[in-house]
Coordinates of N, CA, C and O in Angstrom, one line a residue:
M1 N -10.0 28.0 8.4 CA -9.2 26.9 8.0 C -8.0 27.5 7.4 O -8.0 28.4 6.5
T2 N -6.9 26.9 7.7 CA -5.6 27.3 7.2 C -5.3 26.6 5.8 O -5.9 25.6 5.6
P3 N -4.5 27.1 5.0 CA -4.1 26.4 3.7 C -3.5 25.1 4.0 O -3.5 24.2 3.1
Y4 N -3.0 24.9 5.2 CA -2.3 23.6 5.5 C -3.4 22.5 5.7 O -3.1 21.3 5.4
A5 N -4.5 22.8 6.2 CA -5.6 21.9 6.6 C -6.0 20.9 5.4 O -6.0 19.7 5.6
P6 N -6.3 21.5 4.2 CA -6.7 20.6 3.1 C -5.6 19.6 2.7 O -5.8 18.4 2.4
L7 N -4.3 20.1 2.8 CA -3.2 19.2 2.4 C -3.1 18.1 3.5 O -2.8 16.9 3.1
Y8 N -3.2 18.5 4.7 CA -3.1 17.5 5.8 C -4.2 16.4 5.7 O -4.0 15.2 5.8
A9 N -5.4 16.9 5.4 CA -6.6 16.0 5.2 C -6.3 15.0 4.1 O -6.6 13.8 4.2
L10 N -5.9 15.6 3.0 CA -5.6 14.7 1.8 C -4.5 13.7 2.1 O -4.6 12.5 1.7
H11 N -3.5 14.1 2.8 CA -2.4 13.3 3.2 C -2.9 12.1 4.1 O -2.6 10.9 3.8
L12 N -3.7 12.4 5.1 CA -4.2 11.4 6.0 C -5.2 10.5 5.2 O -5.1 9.2 5.4
L13 N -6.0 11.0 4.4 CA -6.9 10.1 3.6 C -6.2 9.2 2.7 O -6.5 8.0 2.6
A14 N -5.2 9.7 2.0 CA -4.4 8.8 1.2 C -3.7 7.7 1.9 O -3.7 6.5 1.5
A15 N -3.2 8.0 3.1 CA -2.5 7.0 3.9 C -3.5 6.0 4.4 O -3.2 4.8 4.4
V16 N -4.7 6.4 4.9 CA -5.7 5.5 5.4 C -6.2 4.6 4.3 O -6.4 3.4 4.5
V17 N -6.4 5.1 3.1 CA -6.9 4.3 2.0 C -5.8 3.2 1.7 O -6.2 2.0 1.6
W18 N -4.6 3.6 1.6 CA -3.5 2.6 1.2 C -3.3 1.6 2.4 O -3.4 0.4 2.2
V19 N -3.0 2.1 3.5 CA -2.7 1.2 4.6 C -3.9 0.4 5.1 O -3.9 -0.8 5.4
G20 N -5.0 1.2 5.2 CA -6.3 0.5 5.6 C -6.7 -0.6 4.6 O -7.2 -1.6 5.0
G21 N -6.5 -0.3 3.3 CA -6.9 -1.3 2.3 C -6.0 -2.6 2.5 O -6.5 -3.7 2.4
M22 N -4.7 -2.4 2.8 CA -3.9 -3.6 3.0 C -4.3 -4.3 4.3 O -4.3 -5.5 4.3
F23 N -4.6 -3.6 5.3 CA -5.1 -4.2 6.6 C -6.3 -5.0 6.3 O -6.4 -6.2 6.8
F24 N -7.3 -4.4 5.6 CA -8.5 -5.2 5.3 C -8.2 -6.4 4.5 O -8.7 -7.5 4.8
A25 N -7.4 -6.3 3.5 CA -7.1 -7.4 2.6 C -6.4 -8.5 3.4 O -6.7 -9.7 3.3
W26 N -5.5 -8.2 4.3 CA -4.6 -9.1 5.0 C -5.4 -9.8 6.1 O -5.4 -11.0 6.3
M27 N -6.1 -9.0 6.9 CA -6.7 -9.5 8.1 C -8.2 -10.0 7.9 O -8.6 -10.8 8.7
I28 N -8.9 -9.5 6.9 CA -10.3 -9.8 6.8 C -10.6 -10.6 5.5 O -11.1 -11.7 5.6
L29 N -10.2 -10.0 4.4 CA -10.6 -10.6 3.1 C -9.9 -12.0 2.8 O -10.5 -12.9 2.5
R30 N -8.6 -12.0 3.1 CA -7.8 -13.2 2.8 C -8.3 -14.4 3.6 O -8.6 -15.5 3.0
P31 N -8.5 -14.3 4.9 CA -9.0 -15.4 5.7 C -10.4 -15.9 5.2 O -10.7 -17.1 5.2
A32 N -11.3 -14.9 4.9 CA -12.6 -15.2 4.5 C -12.6 -15.9 3.1 O -13.3 -16.9 2.9
A33 N -11.7 -15.5 2.2 CA -11.6 -16.1 0.9 C -11.1 -17.5 1.0 O -11.5 -18.4 0.3
V34 N -10.1 -17.7 1.9 CA -9.5 -19.1 2.1 C -10.5 -20.0 2.7 O -10.6 -21.2 2.3
E35 N -11.3 -19.5 3.6 CA -12.4 -20.3 4.2 C -13.5 -20.7 3.3 O -14.1 -21.8 3.5
T36 N -13.9 -19.8 2.4 CA -15.1 -20.1 1.6 C -14.9 -20.4 0.1 O -15.9 -20.8 -0.5
L37 N -13.8 -20.1 -0.4 CA -13.6 -20.2 -1.9 C -12.6 -21.3 -2.2 O -11.5 -21.4 -1.6
E38 N -12.8 -22.0 -3.3 CA -11.9 -22.9 -3.9 C -10.8 -22.1 -4.6 O -11.0 -21.0 -5.0
P39 N -9.6 -22.7 -4.8 CA -8.5 -21.9 -5.4 C -8.8 -21.2 -6.7 O -8.5 -20.0 -6.8
P40 N -9.5 -21.8 -7.7 CA -9.8 -21.0 -8.9 C -10.6 -19.7 -8.6 O -10.3 -18.7 -9.1
A41 N -11.6 -19.9 -7.8 CA -12.5 -18.7 -7.5 C -11.7 -17.7 -6.7 O -11.8 -16.5 -6.8
R42 N -10.9 -18.2 -5.7 CA -10.1 -17.3 -4.9 C -9.1 -16.5 -5.7 O -9.0 -15.3 -5.5
L43 N -8.4 -17.1 -6.6 CA -7.5 -16.4 -7.5 C -8.1 -15.4 -8.4 O -7.6 -14.3 -8.5
R44 N -9.3 -15.8 -8.9 CA -10.0 -14.8 -9.7 C -10.5 -13.6 -8.9 O -10.5 -12.4 -9.3
L45 N -10.9 -13.9 -7.7 CA -11.4 -12.8 -6.8 C -10.2 -11.9 -6.5 O -10.4 -10.6 -6.6
W46 N -9.0 -12.4 -6.2 CA -7.9 -11.5 -5.9 C -7.5 -10.7 -7.1 O -7.1 -9.5 -7.0
L47 N -7.5 -11.2 -8.3 CA -7.3 -10.4 -9.5 C -8.2 -9.2 -9.6 O -7.8 -8.1 -9.9
S48 N -9.5 -9.5 -9.3 CA -10.5 -8.5 -9.4 C -10.3 -7.4 -8.2 O -10.4 -6.2 -8.5
V49 N -9.9 -7.9 -7.1 CA -9.7 -7.0 -5.9 C -8.5 -6.1 -6.3 O -8.5 -4.9 -6.1
F50 N -7.4 -6.7 -6.7 CA -6.2 -5.9 -7.0 C -6.5 -4.9 -8.1 O -6.0 -3.7 -8.0
K51 N -7.2 -5.3 -9.1 CA -7.6 -4.3 -10.2 C -8.2 -3.1 -9.6 O -7.9 -1.9 -10.0
R52 N -9.2 -3.3 -8.7 CA -9.9 -2.1 -8.1 C -9.1 -1.4 -7.1 O -9.0 -0.1 -7.1
F53 N -8.4 -2.1 -6.2 CA -7.7 -1.5 -5.1 C -6.4 -0.7 -5.6 O -6.1 0.3 -5.1
F54 N -5.8 -1.3 -6.6 CA -4.5 -0.6 -7.1 C -4.8 0.7 -7.8 O -4.0 1.6 -7.8
V55 N -6.0 0.9 -8.3 CA -6.4 2.3 -8.8 C -6.3 3.3 -7.6 O -5.7 4.4 -7.8
W56 N -6.8 2.9 -6.5 CA -6.8 3.8 -5.3 C -5.4 3.9 -4.7 O -5.0 4.9 -4.2
V57 N -4.6 2.8 -4.8 CA -3.2 2.9 -4.3 C -2.4 3.9 -5.2 O -1.7 4.7 -4.7
W58 N -2.7 3.9 -6.5 CA -2.0 4.9 -7.4 C -2.4 6.3 -7.0 O -1.6 7.2 -7.1
V59 N -3.7 6.5 -6.7 CA -4.1 7.8 -6.2 C -3.3 8.2 -5.0 O -2.8 9.3 -4.8
A60 N -3.2 7.3 -4.0 CA -2.5 7.5 -2.8 C -1.0 7.8 -3.1 O -0.4 8.7 -2.5
V61 N -0.4 7.0 -4.0 CA 1.0 7.1 -4.3 C 1.3 8.5 -4.9 O 2.3 9.1 -4.6
A62 N 0.3 9.1 -5.6 CA 0.5 10.5 -6.1 C 0.2 11.5 -5.0 O 0.9 12.5 -4.9
A63 N -0.9 11.3 -4.3 CA -1.4 12.3 -3.3 C -0.4 12.5 -2.1 O -0.2 13.6 -1.6
L64 N 0.2 11.4 -1.7 CA 1.1 11.4 -0.5 C 2.3 12.4 -0.7 O 2.5 13.2 0.1
P65 N 3.1 12.2 -1.8 CA 4.2 13.1 -1.9 C 3.8 14.5 -2.2 O 4.5 15.5 -1.8
L66 N 2.8 14.7 -3.0 CA 2.3 16.1 -3.3 C 1.9 16.8 -2.1 O 2.3 17.9 -1.8
S67 N 1.0 16.2 -1.3 CA 0.5 16.8 -0.1 C 1.7 16.9 0.9 O 1.8 17.9 1.6
G68 N 2.5 15.9 1.0 CA 3.6 15.9 2.0 C 4.6 17.0 1.7 O 5.0 17.7 2.6
L69 N 4.9 17.2 0.4 CA 5.9 18.3 0.0 C 5.2 19.6 0.3 O 5.9 20.6 0.7
G70 N 3.9 19.7 0.0 CA 3.3 21.0 0.3 C 3.3 21.4 1.8 O 3.6 22.5 2.1
M71 N 3.0 20.4 2.6 CA 3.1 20.6 4.0 C 4.5 20.9 4.5 O 4.7 21.7 5.4
L72 N 5.4 20.2 3.9 CA 6.9 20.4 4.3 C 7.3 21.8 4.0 O 7.9 22.5 4.9
H73 N 6.9 22.4 2.9 CA 7.3 23.7 2.6 C 6.5 24.8 3.4 O 7.0 25.8 3.7
M74 N 5.3 24.5 3.7 CA 4.5 25.4 4.5 C 4.9 25.4 5.9 O 4.9 26.5 6.6
S75 N 5.4 24.3 6.5 CA 5.7 24.2 7.9 C 7.2 24.4 8.2 O 7.5 25.0 9.2
Y76 N 8.1 24.0 7.3 CA 9.5 24.0 7.6 C 10.4 24.7 6.6 O 11.6 24.7 6.7
S77 N 9.8 25.3 5.6 CA 10.5 26.0 4.6 C 11.5 25.1 3.9 O 12.6 25.5 3.5
G78 N 11.2 23.8 3.8 CA 12.1 22.9 3.0 C 12.5 21.7 3.8 O 12.3 21.6 5.0
F79 N 13.2 20.8 3.2 CA 13.6 19.5 3.7 C 14.6 19.7 4.8 O 14.6 19.0 5.8
D80 N 15.6 20.6 4.6 CA 16.7 20.7 5.6 C 16.2 21.1 7.0 O 16.8 20.7 8.0
A81 N 15.1 21.9 7.1 CA 14.6 22.3 8.4 C 13.6 21.4 9.0 O 13.2 21.6 10.1
A82 N 13.2 20.4 8.3 CA 12.2 19.4 8.8 C 12.8 18.5 9.9 O 13.9 18.2 9.8
P83 N 11.9 18.1 10.8 CA 12.4 17.2 11.8 C 12.8 15.8 11.3 O 12.3 15.5 10.2
R84 N 13.5 15.1 12.0 CA 14.0 13.8 11.5 C 12.9 12.8 11.2 O 13.0 12.1 10.2
Y85 N 11.8 12.9 12.0 CA 10.7 11.9 11.7 C 10.1 12.2 10.3 O 9.6 11.2 9.6
V86 N 10.1 13.4 9.8 CA 9.6 13.7 8.5 C 10.6 13.0 7.4 O 10.1 12.4 6.4
H87 N 11.8 13.1 7.6 CA 12.8 12.4 6.7 C 12.6 10.9 6.7 O 12.6 10.3 5.7
I88 N 12.3 10.3 7.9 CA 12.1 8.9 8.0 C 10.8 8.6 7.3 O 10.7 7.6 6.6
M89 N 9.7 9.4 7.4 CA 8.5 9.2 6.7 C 8.7 9.1 5.2 O 8.1 8.3 4.5
M90 N 9.5 10.1 4.7 CA 9.7 10.1 3.3 C 10.5 8.9 2.8 O 10.2 8.3 1.8
G91 N 11.4 8.4 3.6 CA 12.2 7.2 3.3 C 11.3 6.0 3.3 O 11.4 5.1 2.4
L92 N 10.4 5.9 4.3 CA 9.5 4.7 4.4 C 8.5 4.7 3.2 O 8.1 3.7 2.7
Y93 N 8.1 5.9 2.8 CA 7.2 6.0 1.7 C 7.9 5.4 0.4 O 7.3 4.7 -0.3
L94 N 9.2 5.7 0.2 CA 9.9 5.2 -0.9 C 10.0 3.7 -0.8 O 9.9 3.0 -1.9
V95 N 10.2 3.1 0.3 CA 10.3 1.7 0.5 C 8.9 1.1 0.2 O 8.8 0.1 -0.6
M96 N 7.8 1.7 0.7 CA 6.5 1.2 0.4 C 6.2 1.3 -1.1 O 5.6 0.4 -1.7
L97 N 6.6 2.4 -1.7 CA 6.4 2.5 -3.1 C 7.1 1.4 -3.9 O 6.5 0.8 -4.8
A98 N 8.3 1.2 -3.6 CA 9.1 0.1 -4.2 C 8.4 -1.2 -4.1 O 8.4 -2.0 -5.1
L99 N 7.9 -1.6 -2.9 CA 7.3 -2.8 -2.7 C 6.0 -2.9 -3.6 O 5.7 -3.9 -4.2
F100 N 5.2 -1.8 -3.6 CA 4.0 -1.8 -4.4 C 4.3 -1.9 -5.9 O 3.7 -2.7 -6.6
L101 N 5.4 -1.3 -6.4 CA 5.8 -1.4 -7.8 C 6.2 -2.8 -8.1 O 6.0 -3.3 -9.2
R102 N 6.8 -3.5 -7.1 CA 7.2 -4.9 -7.4 C 6.0 -5.7 -7.6 O 6.0 -6.5 -8.6
I103 N 5.0 -5.5 -6.8 CA 3.7 -6.3 -7.0 C 3.1 -5.9 -8.4 O 2.8 -6.8 -9.2
Q104 N 3.0 -4.6 -8.6 CA 2.3 -4.1 -9.8 C 3.0 -4.5 -11.1 O 2.3 -5.0 -12.0
A105 N 4.3 -4.4 -11.1 CA 5.0 -4.6 -12.4 C 5.5 -6.0 -12.6 O 5.6 -6.5 -13.7
L106 N 5.7 -6.8 -11.5 CA 6.3 -8.1 -11.7 C 5.3 -9.2 -11.3 O 5.1 -10.2 -12.0
Q107 N 4.8 -9.1 -10.1 CA 4.0 -10.3 -9.6 C 2.5 -10.3 -10.1 O 2.0 -11.4 -10.4
L108 N 1.9 -9.2 -10.2 CA 0.5 -9.1 -10.7 C 0.4 -9.7 -12.2 O -0.5 -10.5 -12.4
P109 N 1.3 -9.3 -13.1 CA 1.3 -10.0 -14.4 C 1.5 -11.5 -14.3 O 0.8 -12.2 -15.1
Q110 N 2.3 -12.0 -13.4 CA 2.5 -13.4 -13.3 C 1.2 -14.1 -12.8 O 0.8 -15.1 -13.3
L111 N 0.5 -13.4 -11.8 CA -0.7 -14.0 -11.3 C -1.8 -14.0 -12.5 O -2.5 -15.0 -12.6
R112 N -1.8 -12.9 -13.2 CA -2.8 -12.8 -14.3 C -2.6 -13.9 -15.3 O -3.5 -14.6 -15.8
R113 N -1.3 -14.2 -15.7 CA -1.0 -15.2 -16.7 C -1.3 -16.6 -16.1 O -1.9 -17.4 -16.8
A114 N -1.1 -16.8 -14.8 CA -1.4 -18.1 -14.2 C -2.9 -18.4 -14.2 O -3.4 -19.5 -14.5
V115 N -3.7 -17.4 -13.9 CA -5.1 -17.5 -13.9 C -5.7 -17.7 -15.3 O -6.5 -18.6 -15.5
E116 N -5.2 -16.9 -16.2 CA -5.6 -17.1 -17.6 C -5.3 -18.5 -18.1 O -6.1 -19.0 -18.9
A117 N -4.2 -19.1 -17.7 CA -3.8 -20.4 -18.2 C -4.5 -21.5 -17.3 O -4.3 -22.7 -17.5
E118 N -5.2 -21.1 -16.3 CA -5.8 -22.0 -15.3 C -4.8 -22.9 -14.6 O -5.1 -24.0 -14.3
N119 N -3.6 -22.3 -14.4 CA -2.6 -23.0 -13.7 C -2.7 -22.6 -12.2 O -2.0 -21.7 -11.7
W120 N -3.6 -23.2 -11.5 CA -3.9 -22.9 -10.2 C -2.8 -23.0 -9.2 O -2.6 -22.1 -8.3
P121 N -2.0 -24.1 -9.3 CA -0.8 -24.1 -8.4 C 0.2 -23.0 -8.5 O 0.6 -22.4 -7.6
A122 N 0.5 -22.6 -9.8 CA 1.4 -21.5 -10.0 C 0.7 -20.2 -9.6 O 1.4 -19.3 -9.0
G123 N -0.6 -20.0 -9.8 CA -1.3 -18.8 -9.3 C -1.3 -18.7 -7.8 O -1.0 -17.6 -7.3
G124 N -1.5 -19.9 -7.1 CA -1.4 -19.9 -5.7 C 0.0 -19.5 -5.2 O 0.1 -18.8 -4.2
E125 N 1.0 -20.0 -5.9 CA 2.4 -19.6 -5.5 C 2.6 -18.1 -5.6 O 3.2 -17.5 -4.7
V126 N 2.2 -17.5 -6.7 CA 2.4 -16.1 -6.9 C 1.6 -15.3 -5.9 O 2.1 -14.3 -5.3
L127 N 0.4 -15.7 -5.7 CA -0.5 -15.0 -4.7 C 0.2 -15.1 -3.3 O 0.2 -14.1 -2.5
G128 N 0.8 -16.2 -3.0 CA 1.5 -16.3 -1.7 C 2.7 -15.3 -1.6 O 2.9 -14.7 -0.5
R129 N 3.4 -15.1 -2.7 CA 4.5 -14.1 -2.7 C 3.9 -12.7 -2.6 O 4.5 -11.9 -1.9
I130 N 2.8 -12.4 -3.3 CA 2.2 -11.1 -3.2 C 1.8 -10.9 -1.7 O 2.0 -9.8 -1.2
R131 N 1.2 -11.9 -1.1 CA 0.7 -11.8 0.3 C 1.9 -11.4 1.2 O 1.7 -10.5 2.1
K132 N 3.1 -12.0 1.0 CA 4.2 -11.7 1.8 C 4.7 -10.2 1.6 O 5.0 -9.5 2.6
V133 N 4.7 -9.8 0.4 CA 5.1 -8.4 0.1 C 4.1 -7.4 0.7 O 4.4 -6.4 1.3
V134 N 2.8 -7.7 0.5 CA 1.7 -6.9 1.1 C 1.8 -6.9 2.6 O 1.7 -5.8 3.3
G135 N 2.1 -8.0 3.2 CA 2.3 -8.1 4.7 C 3.5 -7.2 5.1 O 3.4 -6.4 6.1
S136 N 4.6 -7.2 4.4 CA 5.7 -6.3 4.7 C 5.3 -4.9 4.6 O 5.6 -4.0 5.4
N137 N 4.6 -4.6 3.5 CA 4.2 -3.2 3.2 C 3.2 -2.7 4.3 O 3.3 -1.6 4.8
L138 N 2.4 -3.6 4.7 CA 1.4 -3.3 5.8 C 2.1 -2.9 7.1 O 1.8 -1.9 7.7
L139 N 3.1 -3.7 7.5 CA 3.9 -3.5 8.7 C 4.6 -2.1 8.6 O 4.6 -1.4 9.6
I140 N 5.2 -1.9 7.5 CA 5.9 -0.6 7.3 C 4.9 0.6 7.3 O 5.1 1.6 8.0
G141 N 3.7 0.4 6.7 CA 2.7 1.4 6.7 C 2.2 1.7 8.1 O 2.0 2.9 8.5
L142 N 2.0 0.7 8.9 CA 1.5 0.8 10.3 C 2.6 1.5 11.1 O 2.3 2.4 11.9
A143 N 3.8 1.2 10.9 CA 4.9 1.8 11.6 C 5.0 3.3 11.2 O 5.2 4.2 12.1
L144 N 4.9 3.6 9.9 CA 4.9 4.9 9.4 C 3.8 5.8 10.0 O 4.0 6.9 10.5
M145 N 2.6 5.2 10.1 CA 1.5 6.0 10.6 C 1.7 6.2 12.1 O 1.3 7.3 12.6
T146 N 2.2 5.2 12.8 CA 2.5 5.4 14.2 C 3.5 6.5 14.4 O 3.4 7.4 15.3
L147 N 4.6 6.5 13.7 CA 5.6 7.5 13.7 C 5.0 8.9 13.5 O 5.3 9.8 14.2
A148 N 4.2 9.0 12.5 CA 3.5 10.3 12.2 C 2.7 10.8 13.3 O 2.6 11.9 13.6
A149 N 1.9 9.8 13.9 CA 1.1 10.2 15.0 C 1.8 10.6 16.3 O 1.4 11.6 17.0
M150 N 3.0 10.0 16.5 CA 3.8 10.3 17.7 C 4.6 11.6 17.5 O 4.9 12.2 18.5
R151 N 5.0 11.9 16.3 CA 5.9 13.0 16.0 C 7.0 13.2 17.0 O 7.2 14.2 17.7
P152 N 7.9 12.1 17.0 CA 9.0 12.2 18.0 C 10.0 13.3 17.7 O 10.1 13.8 16.6
S153 N 10.6 13.8 18.8 CA 11.5 14.9 18.6 C 13.0 14.5 18.6 O 13.8 15.3 19.0
F154 N 13.3 13.3 18.1 CA 14.7 12.9 18.0 C 15.3 13.5 16.7 O 14.8 14.0 15.8

């Protein structure tokens, strides 16, 4: 096993946890929650889900640049020599990070306050905005993973 292999494995696992978690939440959990739970229970469920999932997103947020920079220096001796798709991956990571921070710092506290106040319409509105940001982040993450898998030579 080369020294590159553990970094690559960590990088892939972090991406799968983050993007896969968003895919599960968007495509599986949300429709099931809407189908089976009333708004108060659904909003409480989402607060609990976010609390647990965001711990893992923070791990991914830290692991991705650390492992990515390690691989970058092992493979290309730095950013300047890296192929363009690596630059794009780094840029998309920053976009995804910004969207995640928007949810974490701005929208999640709003959701928490609405649920604590039992203001279900306001909570539903905030959750709808979070859903849109997560949907955007999911699309970016899927595009990023596709780009990484294809490794285009442009």
